[in-house]
mmCIF file of C-alpha atoms in Angstrom:
data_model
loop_
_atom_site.group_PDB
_atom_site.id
_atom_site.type_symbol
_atom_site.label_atom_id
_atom_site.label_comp_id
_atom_site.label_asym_id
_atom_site.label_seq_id
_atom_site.Cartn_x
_atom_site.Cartn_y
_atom_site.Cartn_z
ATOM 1 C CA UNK A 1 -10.730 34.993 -19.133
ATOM 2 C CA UNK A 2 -12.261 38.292 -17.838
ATOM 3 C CA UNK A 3 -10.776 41.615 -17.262
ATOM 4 C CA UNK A 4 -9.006 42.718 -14.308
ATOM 5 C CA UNK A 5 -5.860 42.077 -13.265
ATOM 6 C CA UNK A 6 -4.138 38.128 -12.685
ATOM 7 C CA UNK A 7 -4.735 38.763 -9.054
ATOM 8 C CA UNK A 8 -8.399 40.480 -9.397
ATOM 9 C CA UNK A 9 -9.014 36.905 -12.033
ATOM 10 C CA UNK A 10 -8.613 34.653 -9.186
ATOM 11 C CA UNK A 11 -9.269 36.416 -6.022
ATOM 12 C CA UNK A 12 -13.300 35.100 -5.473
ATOM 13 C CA UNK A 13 -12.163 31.626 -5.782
ATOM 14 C CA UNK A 14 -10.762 30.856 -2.997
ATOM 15 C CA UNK A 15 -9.404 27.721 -1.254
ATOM 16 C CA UNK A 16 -11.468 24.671 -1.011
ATOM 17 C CA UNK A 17 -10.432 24.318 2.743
ATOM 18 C CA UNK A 18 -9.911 21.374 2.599
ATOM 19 C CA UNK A 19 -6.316 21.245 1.979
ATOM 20 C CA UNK A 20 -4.596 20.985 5.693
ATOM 21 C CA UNK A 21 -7.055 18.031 6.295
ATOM 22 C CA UNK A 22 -5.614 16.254 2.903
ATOM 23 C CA UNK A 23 -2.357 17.000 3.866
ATOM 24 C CA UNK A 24 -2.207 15.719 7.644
ATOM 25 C CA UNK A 25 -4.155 12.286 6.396
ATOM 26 C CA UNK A 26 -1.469 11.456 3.929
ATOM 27 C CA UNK A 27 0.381 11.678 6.821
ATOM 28 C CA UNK A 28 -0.968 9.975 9.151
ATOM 29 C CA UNK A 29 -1.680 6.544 6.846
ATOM 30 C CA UNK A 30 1.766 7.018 6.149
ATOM 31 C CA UNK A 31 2.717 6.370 9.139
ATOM 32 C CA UNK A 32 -0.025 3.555 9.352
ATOM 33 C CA UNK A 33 1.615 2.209 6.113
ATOM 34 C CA UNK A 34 4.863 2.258 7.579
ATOM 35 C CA UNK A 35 4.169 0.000 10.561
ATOM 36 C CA UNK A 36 1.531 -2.253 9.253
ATOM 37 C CA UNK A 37 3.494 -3.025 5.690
ATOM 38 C CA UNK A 38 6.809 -3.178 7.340
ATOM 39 C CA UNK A 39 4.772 -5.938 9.330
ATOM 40 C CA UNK A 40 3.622 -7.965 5.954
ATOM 41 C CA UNK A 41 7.101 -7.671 4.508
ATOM 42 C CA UNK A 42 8.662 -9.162 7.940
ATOM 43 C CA UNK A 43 6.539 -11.795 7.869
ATOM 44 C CA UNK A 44 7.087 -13.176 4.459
ATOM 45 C CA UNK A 45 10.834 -12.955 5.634
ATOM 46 C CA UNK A 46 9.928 -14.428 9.301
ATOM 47 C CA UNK A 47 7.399 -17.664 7.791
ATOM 48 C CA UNK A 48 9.126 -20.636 6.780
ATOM 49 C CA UNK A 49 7.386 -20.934 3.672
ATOM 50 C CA UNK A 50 4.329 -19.075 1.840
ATOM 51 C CA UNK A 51 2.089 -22.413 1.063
ATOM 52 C CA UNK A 52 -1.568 -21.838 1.480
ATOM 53 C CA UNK A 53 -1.335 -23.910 4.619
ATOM 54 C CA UNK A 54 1.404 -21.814 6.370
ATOM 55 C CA UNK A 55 -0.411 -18.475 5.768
ATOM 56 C CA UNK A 56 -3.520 -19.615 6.543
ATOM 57 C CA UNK A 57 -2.676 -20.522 9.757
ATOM 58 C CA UNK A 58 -0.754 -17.734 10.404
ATOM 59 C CA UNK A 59 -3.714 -15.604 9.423
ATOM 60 C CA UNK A 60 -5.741 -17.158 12.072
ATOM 61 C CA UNK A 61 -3.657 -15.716 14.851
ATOM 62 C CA UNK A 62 -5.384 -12.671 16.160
ATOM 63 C CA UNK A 63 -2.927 -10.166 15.545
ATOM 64 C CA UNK A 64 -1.528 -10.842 11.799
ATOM 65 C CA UNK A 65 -5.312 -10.682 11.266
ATOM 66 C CA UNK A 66 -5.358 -7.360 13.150
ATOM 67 C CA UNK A 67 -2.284 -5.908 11.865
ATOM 68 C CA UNK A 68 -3.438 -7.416 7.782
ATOM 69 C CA UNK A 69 -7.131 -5.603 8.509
ATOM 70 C CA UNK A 70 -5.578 -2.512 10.107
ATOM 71 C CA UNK A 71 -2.815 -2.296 6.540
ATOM 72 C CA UNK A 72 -6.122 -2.449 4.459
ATOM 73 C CA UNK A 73 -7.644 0.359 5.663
ATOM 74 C CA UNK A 74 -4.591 2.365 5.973
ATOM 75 C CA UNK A 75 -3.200 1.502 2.316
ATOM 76 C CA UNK A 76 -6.401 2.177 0.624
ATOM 77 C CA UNK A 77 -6.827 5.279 2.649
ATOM 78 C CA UNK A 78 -3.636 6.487 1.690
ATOM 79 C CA UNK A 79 -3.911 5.533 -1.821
ATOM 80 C CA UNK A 80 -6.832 7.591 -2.105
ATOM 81 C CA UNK A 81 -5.575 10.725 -1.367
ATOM 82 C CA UNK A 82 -2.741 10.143 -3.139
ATOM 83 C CA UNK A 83 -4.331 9.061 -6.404
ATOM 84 C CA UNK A 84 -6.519 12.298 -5.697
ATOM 85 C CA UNK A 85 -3.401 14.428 -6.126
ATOM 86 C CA UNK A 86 -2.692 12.684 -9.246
ATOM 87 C CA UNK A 87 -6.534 13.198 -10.723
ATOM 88 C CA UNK A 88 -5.790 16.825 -9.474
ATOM 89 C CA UNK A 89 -2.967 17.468 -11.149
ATOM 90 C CA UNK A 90 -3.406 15.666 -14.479
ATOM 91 C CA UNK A 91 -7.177 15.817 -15.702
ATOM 92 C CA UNK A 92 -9.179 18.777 -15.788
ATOM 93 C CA UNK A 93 -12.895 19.577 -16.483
ATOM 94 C CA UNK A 94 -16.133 17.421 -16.034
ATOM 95 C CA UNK A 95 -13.496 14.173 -16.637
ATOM 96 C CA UNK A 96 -11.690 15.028 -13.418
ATOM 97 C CA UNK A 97 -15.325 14.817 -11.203
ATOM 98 C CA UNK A 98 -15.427 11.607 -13.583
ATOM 99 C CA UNK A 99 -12.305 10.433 -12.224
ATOM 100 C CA UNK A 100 -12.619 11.555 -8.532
ATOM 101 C CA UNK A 101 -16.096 9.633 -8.613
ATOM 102 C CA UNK A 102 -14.306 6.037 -9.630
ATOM 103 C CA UNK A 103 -11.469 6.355 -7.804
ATOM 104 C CA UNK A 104 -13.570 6.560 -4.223
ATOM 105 C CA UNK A 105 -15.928 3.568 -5.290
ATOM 106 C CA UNK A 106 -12.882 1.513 -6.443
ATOM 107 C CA UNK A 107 -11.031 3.028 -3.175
ATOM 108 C CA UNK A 108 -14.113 1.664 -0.815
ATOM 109 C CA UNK A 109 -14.835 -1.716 -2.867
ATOM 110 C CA UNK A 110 -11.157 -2.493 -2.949
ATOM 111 C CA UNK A 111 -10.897 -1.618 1.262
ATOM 112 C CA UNK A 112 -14.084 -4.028 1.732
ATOM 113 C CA UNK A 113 -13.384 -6.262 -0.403
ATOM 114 C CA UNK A 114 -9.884 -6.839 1.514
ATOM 115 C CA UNK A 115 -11.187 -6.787 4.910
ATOM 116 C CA UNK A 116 -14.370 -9.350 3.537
ATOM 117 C CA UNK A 117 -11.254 -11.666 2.072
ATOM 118 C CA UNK A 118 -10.094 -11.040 5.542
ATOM 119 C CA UNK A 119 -13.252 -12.350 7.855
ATOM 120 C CA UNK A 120 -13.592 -15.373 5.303
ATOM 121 C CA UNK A 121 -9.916 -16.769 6.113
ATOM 122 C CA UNK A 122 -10.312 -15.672 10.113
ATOM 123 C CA UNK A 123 -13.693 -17.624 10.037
ATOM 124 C CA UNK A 124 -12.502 -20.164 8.639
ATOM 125 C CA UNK A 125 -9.467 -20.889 10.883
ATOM 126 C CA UNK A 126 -11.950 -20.552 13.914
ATOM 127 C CA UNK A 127 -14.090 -22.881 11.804
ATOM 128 C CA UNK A 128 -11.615 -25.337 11.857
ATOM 129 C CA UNK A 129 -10.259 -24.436 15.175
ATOM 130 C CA UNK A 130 -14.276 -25.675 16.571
ATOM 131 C CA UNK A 131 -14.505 -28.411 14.222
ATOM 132 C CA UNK A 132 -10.719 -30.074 15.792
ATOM 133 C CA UNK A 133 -11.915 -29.946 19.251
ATOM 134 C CA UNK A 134 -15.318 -31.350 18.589
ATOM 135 C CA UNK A 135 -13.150 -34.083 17.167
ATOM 136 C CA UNK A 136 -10.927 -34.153 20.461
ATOM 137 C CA UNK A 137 -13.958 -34.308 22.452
ATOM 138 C CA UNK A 138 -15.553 -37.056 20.129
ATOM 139 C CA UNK A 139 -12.407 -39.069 20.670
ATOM 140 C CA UNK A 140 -12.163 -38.538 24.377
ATOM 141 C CA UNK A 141 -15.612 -39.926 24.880
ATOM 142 C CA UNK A 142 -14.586 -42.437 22.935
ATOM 143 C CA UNK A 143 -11.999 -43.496 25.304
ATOM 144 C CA UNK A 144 -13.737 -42.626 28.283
ATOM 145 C CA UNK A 145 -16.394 -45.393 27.268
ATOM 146 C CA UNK A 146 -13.444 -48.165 26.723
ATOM 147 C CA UNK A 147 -11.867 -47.378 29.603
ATOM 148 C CA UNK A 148 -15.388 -47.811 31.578
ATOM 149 C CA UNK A 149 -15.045 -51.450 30.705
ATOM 150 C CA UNK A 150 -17.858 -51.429 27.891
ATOM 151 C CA UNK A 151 -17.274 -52.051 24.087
ATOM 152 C CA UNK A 152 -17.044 -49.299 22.303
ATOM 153 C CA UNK A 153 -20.144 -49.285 19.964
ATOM 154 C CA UNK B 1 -14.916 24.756 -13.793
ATOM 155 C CA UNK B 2 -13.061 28.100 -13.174
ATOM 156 C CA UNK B 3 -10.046 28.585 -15.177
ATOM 157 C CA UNK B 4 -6.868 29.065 -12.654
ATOM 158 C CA UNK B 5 -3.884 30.464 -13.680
ATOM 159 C CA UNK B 6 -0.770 28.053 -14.048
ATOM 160 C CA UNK B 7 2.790 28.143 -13.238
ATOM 161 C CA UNK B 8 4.559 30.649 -15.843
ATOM 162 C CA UNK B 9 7.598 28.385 -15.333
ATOM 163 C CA UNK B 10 6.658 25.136 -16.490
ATOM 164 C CA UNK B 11 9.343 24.868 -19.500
ATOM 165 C CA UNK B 12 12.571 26.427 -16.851
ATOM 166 C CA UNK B 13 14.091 23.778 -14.764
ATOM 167 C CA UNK B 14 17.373 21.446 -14.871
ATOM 168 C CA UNK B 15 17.746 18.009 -13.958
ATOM 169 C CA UNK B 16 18.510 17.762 -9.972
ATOM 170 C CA UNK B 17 18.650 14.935 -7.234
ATOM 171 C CA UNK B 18 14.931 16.167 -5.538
ATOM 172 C CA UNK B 19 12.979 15.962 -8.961
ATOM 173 C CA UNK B 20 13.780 12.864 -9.175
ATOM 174 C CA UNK B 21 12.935 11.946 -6.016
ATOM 175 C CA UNK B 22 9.836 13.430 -6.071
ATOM 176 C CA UNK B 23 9.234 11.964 -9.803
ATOM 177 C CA UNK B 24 9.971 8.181 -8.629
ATOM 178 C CA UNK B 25 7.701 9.067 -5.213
ATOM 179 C CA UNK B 26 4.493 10.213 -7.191
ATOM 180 C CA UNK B 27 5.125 6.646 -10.184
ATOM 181 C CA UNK B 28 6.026 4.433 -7.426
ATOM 182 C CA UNK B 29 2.816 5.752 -4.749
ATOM 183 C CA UNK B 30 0.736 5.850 -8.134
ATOM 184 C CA UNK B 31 1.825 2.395 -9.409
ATOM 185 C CA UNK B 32 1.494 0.845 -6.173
ATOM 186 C CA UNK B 33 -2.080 1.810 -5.876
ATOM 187 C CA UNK B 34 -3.115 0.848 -9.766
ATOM 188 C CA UNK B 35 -0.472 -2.309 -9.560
ATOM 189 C CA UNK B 36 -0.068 -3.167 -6.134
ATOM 190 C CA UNK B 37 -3.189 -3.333 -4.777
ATOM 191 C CA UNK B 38 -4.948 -5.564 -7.161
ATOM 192 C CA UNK B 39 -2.109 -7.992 -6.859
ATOM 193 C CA UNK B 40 -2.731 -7.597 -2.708
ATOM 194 C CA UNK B 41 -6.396 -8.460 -3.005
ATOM 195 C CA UNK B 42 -6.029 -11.235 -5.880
ATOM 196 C CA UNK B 43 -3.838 -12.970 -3.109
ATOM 197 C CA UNK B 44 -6.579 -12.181 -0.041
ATOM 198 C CA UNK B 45 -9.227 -13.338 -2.399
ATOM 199 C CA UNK B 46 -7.462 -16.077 -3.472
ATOM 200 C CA UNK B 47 -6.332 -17.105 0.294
ATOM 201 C CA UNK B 48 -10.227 -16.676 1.495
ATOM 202 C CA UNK B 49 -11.245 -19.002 -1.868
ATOM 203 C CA UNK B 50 -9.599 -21.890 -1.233
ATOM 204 C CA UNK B 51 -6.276 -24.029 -2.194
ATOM 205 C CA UNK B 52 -6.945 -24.585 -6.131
ATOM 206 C CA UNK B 53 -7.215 -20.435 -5.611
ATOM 207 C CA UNK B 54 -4.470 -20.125 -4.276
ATOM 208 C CA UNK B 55 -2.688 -22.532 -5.963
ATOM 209 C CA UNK B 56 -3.250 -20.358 -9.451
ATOM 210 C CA UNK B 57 -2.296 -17.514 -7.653
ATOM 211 C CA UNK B 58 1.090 -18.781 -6.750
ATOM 212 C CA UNK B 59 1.914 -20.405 -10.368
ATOM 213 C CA UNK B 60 1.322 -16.668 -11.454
ATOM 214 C CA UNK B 61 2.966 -14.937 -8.904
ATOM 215 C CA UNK B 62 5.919 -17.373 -8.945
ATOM 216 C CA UNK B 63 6.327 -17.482 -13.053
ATOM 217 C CA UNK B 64 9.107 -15.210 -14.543
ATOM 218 C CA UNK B 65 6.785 -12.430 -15.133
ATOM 219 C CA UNK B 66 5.204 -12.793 -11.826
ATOM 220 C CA UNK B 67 8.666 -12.321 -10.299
ATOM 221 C CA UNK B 68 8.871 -9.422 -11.949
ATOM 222 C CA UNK B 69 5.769 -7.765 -10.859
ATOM 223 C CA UNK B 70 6.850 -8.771 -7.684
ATOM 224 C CA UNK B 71 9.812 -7.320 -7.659
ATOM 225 C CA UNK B 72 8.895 -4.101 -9.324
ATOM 226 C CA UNK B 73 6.306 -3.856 -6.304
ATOM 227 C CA UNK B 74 8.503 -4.382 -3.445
ATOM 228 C CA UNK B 75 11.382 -2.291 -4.840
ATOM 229 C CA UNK B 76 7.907 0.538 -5.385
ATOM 230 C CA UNK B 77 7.017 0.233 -2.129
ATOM 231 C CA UNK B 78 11.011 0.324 -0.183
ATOM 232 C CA UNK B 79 11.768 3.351 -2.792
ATOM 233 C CA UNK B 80 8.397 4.853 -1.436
ATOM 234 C CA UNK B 81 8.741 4.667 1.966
ATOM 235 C CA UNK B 82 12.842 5.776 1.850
ATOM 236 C CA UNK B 83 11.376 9.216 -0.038
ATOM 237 C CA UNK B 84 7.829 9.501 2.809
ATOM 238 C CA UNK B 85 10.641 9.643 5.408
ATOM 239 C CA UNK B 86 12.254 11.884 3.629
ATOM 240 C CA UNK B 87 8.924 13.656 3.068
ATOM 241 C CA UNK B 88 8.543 13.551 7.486
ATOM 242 C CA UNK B 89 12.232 14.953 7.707
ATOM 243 C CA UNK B 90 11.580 18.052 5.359
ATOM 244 C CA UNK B 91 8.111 18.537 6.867
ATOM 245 C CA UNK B 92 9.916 19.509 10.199
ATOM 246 C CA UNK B 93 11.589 22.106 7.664
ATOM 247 C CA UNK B 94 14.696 20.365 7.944
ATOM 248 C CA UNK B 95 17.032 19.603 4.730
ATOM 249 C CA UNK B 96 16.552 22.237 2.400
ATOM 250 C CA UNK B 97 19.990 23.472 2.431
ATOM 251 C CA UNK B 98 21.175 22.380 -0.991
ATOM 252 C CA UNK B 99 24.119 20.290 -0.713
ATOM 253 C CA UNK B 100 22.171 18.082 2.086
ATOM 254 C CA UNK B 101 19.162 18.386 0.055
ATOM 255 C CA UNK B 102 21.198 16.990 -2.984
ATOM 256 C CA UNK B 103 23.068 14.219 -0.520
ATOM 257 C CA UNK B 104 20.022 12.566 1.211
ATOM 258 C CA UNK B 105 18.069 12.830 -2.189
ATOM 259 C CA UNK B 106 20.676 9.941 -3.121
ATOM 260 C CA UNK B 107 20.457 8.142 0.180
ATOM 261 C CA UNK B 108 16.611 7.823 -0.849
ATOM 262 C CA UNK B 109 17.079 6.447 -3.708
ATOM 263 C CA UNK B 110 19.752 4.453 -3.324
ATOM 264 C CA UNK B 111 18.149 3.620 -0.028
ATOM 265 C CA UNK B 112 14.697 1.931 -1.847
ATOM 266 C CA UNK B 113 17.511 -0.390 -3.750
ATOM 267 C CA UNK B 114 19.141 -1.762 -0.981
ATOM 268 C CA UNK B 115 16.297 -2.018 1.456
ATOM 269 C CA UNK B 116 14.574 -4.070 -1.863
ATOM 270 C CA UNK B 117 17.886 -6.436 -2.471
ATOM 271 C CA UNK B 118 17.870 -7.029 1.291
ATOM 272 C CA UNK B 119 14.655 -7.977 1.082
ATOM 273 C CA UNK B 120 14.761 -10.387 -1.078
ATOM 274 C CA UNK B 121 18.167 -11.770 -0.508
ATOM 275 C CA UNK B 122 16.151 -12.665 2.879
ATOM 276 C CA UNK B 123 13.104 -14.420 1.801
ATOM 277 C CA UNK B 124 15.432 -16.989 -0.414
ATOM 278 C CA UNK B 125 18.518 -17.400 2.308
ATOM 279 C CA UNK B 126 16.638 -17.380 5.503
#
């Protein structure tokens, strides 16, 4: 430590600035957690079972797939800043730019690797969603060409 | 990396309703993220893989332990969001006197319990 008084030690610091920012996004994903989770939770209550078939095609309806993509990037948000406060409080030195450096690349590759998990199942449903009604069409040809008196071929 | 002066009064406190409120809000926000959020994206992944996927996914998440985790995350995440409310409410600078402080301290934590038993009581009976 220098010399001066406890006041004169720390005086030059200063703030970082950055703090009222922090502090109003933990807020606000809070209240994005709140709505978006609270959704999740109902639905495992609200779906009859949770078999890859049932969520699956619950996933494909735009807005569980909203709502799920919207909770991603809220939670991990949120968990962010919040595992910043821990680093913050807990390790010190040239560890805690160590630790502050992981925790956003894990914080990012966990977000997009949610929200990638996320385009896979809705592009799949709408996969599937194509593939029945070339199917139906297929089918109604079919019939159409029965009906029109000639043997289907 | 500048050396800051700490609290003097580290070592002189006493056991009260709020500390442990805000002790179970920083381990269950913490564990959540390092627990919870693997466990979310192992069942995304394992939705977006496929059925055999998801099908070892579920054995896990449906064995004892995997209850258990389960459990310990929902009850995390109810016990959470009873004590961010609470976090809103004082916020407003509301609650500080202490007896209320004190009162709805217990309503939060009591509060994560029963939203967590309610929640599970309706996933088996409905």
């Amino acid at each position: 430590m220098g010399q001066g008084t406890a006041l004169g030690r720390v005086r030059a610091l200063g703030s970082a600035h950055e703090g009222t920012h922090h502090w109003l996004l933990q807020r606000f994903t809070a209240a994005g957690n709140l709505l978006t989770v609270l959704f999740l939770a109902v639905s495992f209550v609200a779906l009859p079972d949770l078999s890859y078939a049932t969520v699956r095609a619950w996933l494909g309806h735009p807005l569980p797939a909203l709502a799920l993509a919207l909770m991603i990037v809220s939670v991990f948000w949120h968990a962010r800043l919040g595992l910043q406060v821990m680093i913050e409080d807990y390790v010190h030195g040239a560890s805690r730019f160590a630790a502050i450096l992981l925790l956003n690349l894990a914080a990012f590759a966990g977000a997009a690797f949610g929200l990638l998990s996320l385009v896979r199942i809705v592009a799949g449903a709408t996969a599937e969603t194509a593939a029945a009604a070339a199917a139906a069409a297929q089918v109604q040809q079919a019939l159409q060409g029965m009906m029109g008196g000639g043997m289907p071929q | 990396m500048a050396e800051r002066p700490l609290s003097p009064h580290l070592s002189i406190w006493k056991w009260g309703p709020a500390m442990l409120v805000s002790i179970l809000h920083r381990v269950t926000g913490d564990g959540m993220a390092l627990v919870g959020l693997p466990v979310l994206l192992w069942w995304l992944g394992a939705l977006a893989s496929g059925p055999e996927a998801y099908d070892q996914f579920t054995t896990i998440a449906t064995s004892w332990y995997g209850y258990v985790v389960l459990a310990g995350i929902s009850w995390a995440f109810f016990n959470h969001l009873c004590s961010g409310v609470r976090h809103f409410v004082l916020d407003i600078g509301a609650g500080y006197e202490v007896d209320r402080n004190n009162r709805w301290s217990v309503v939060t934590i009591a509060g994560g319990i029963v939203l967590t038993a309610a929640f599970w009581a309706a996933i088996v009976l409905l």
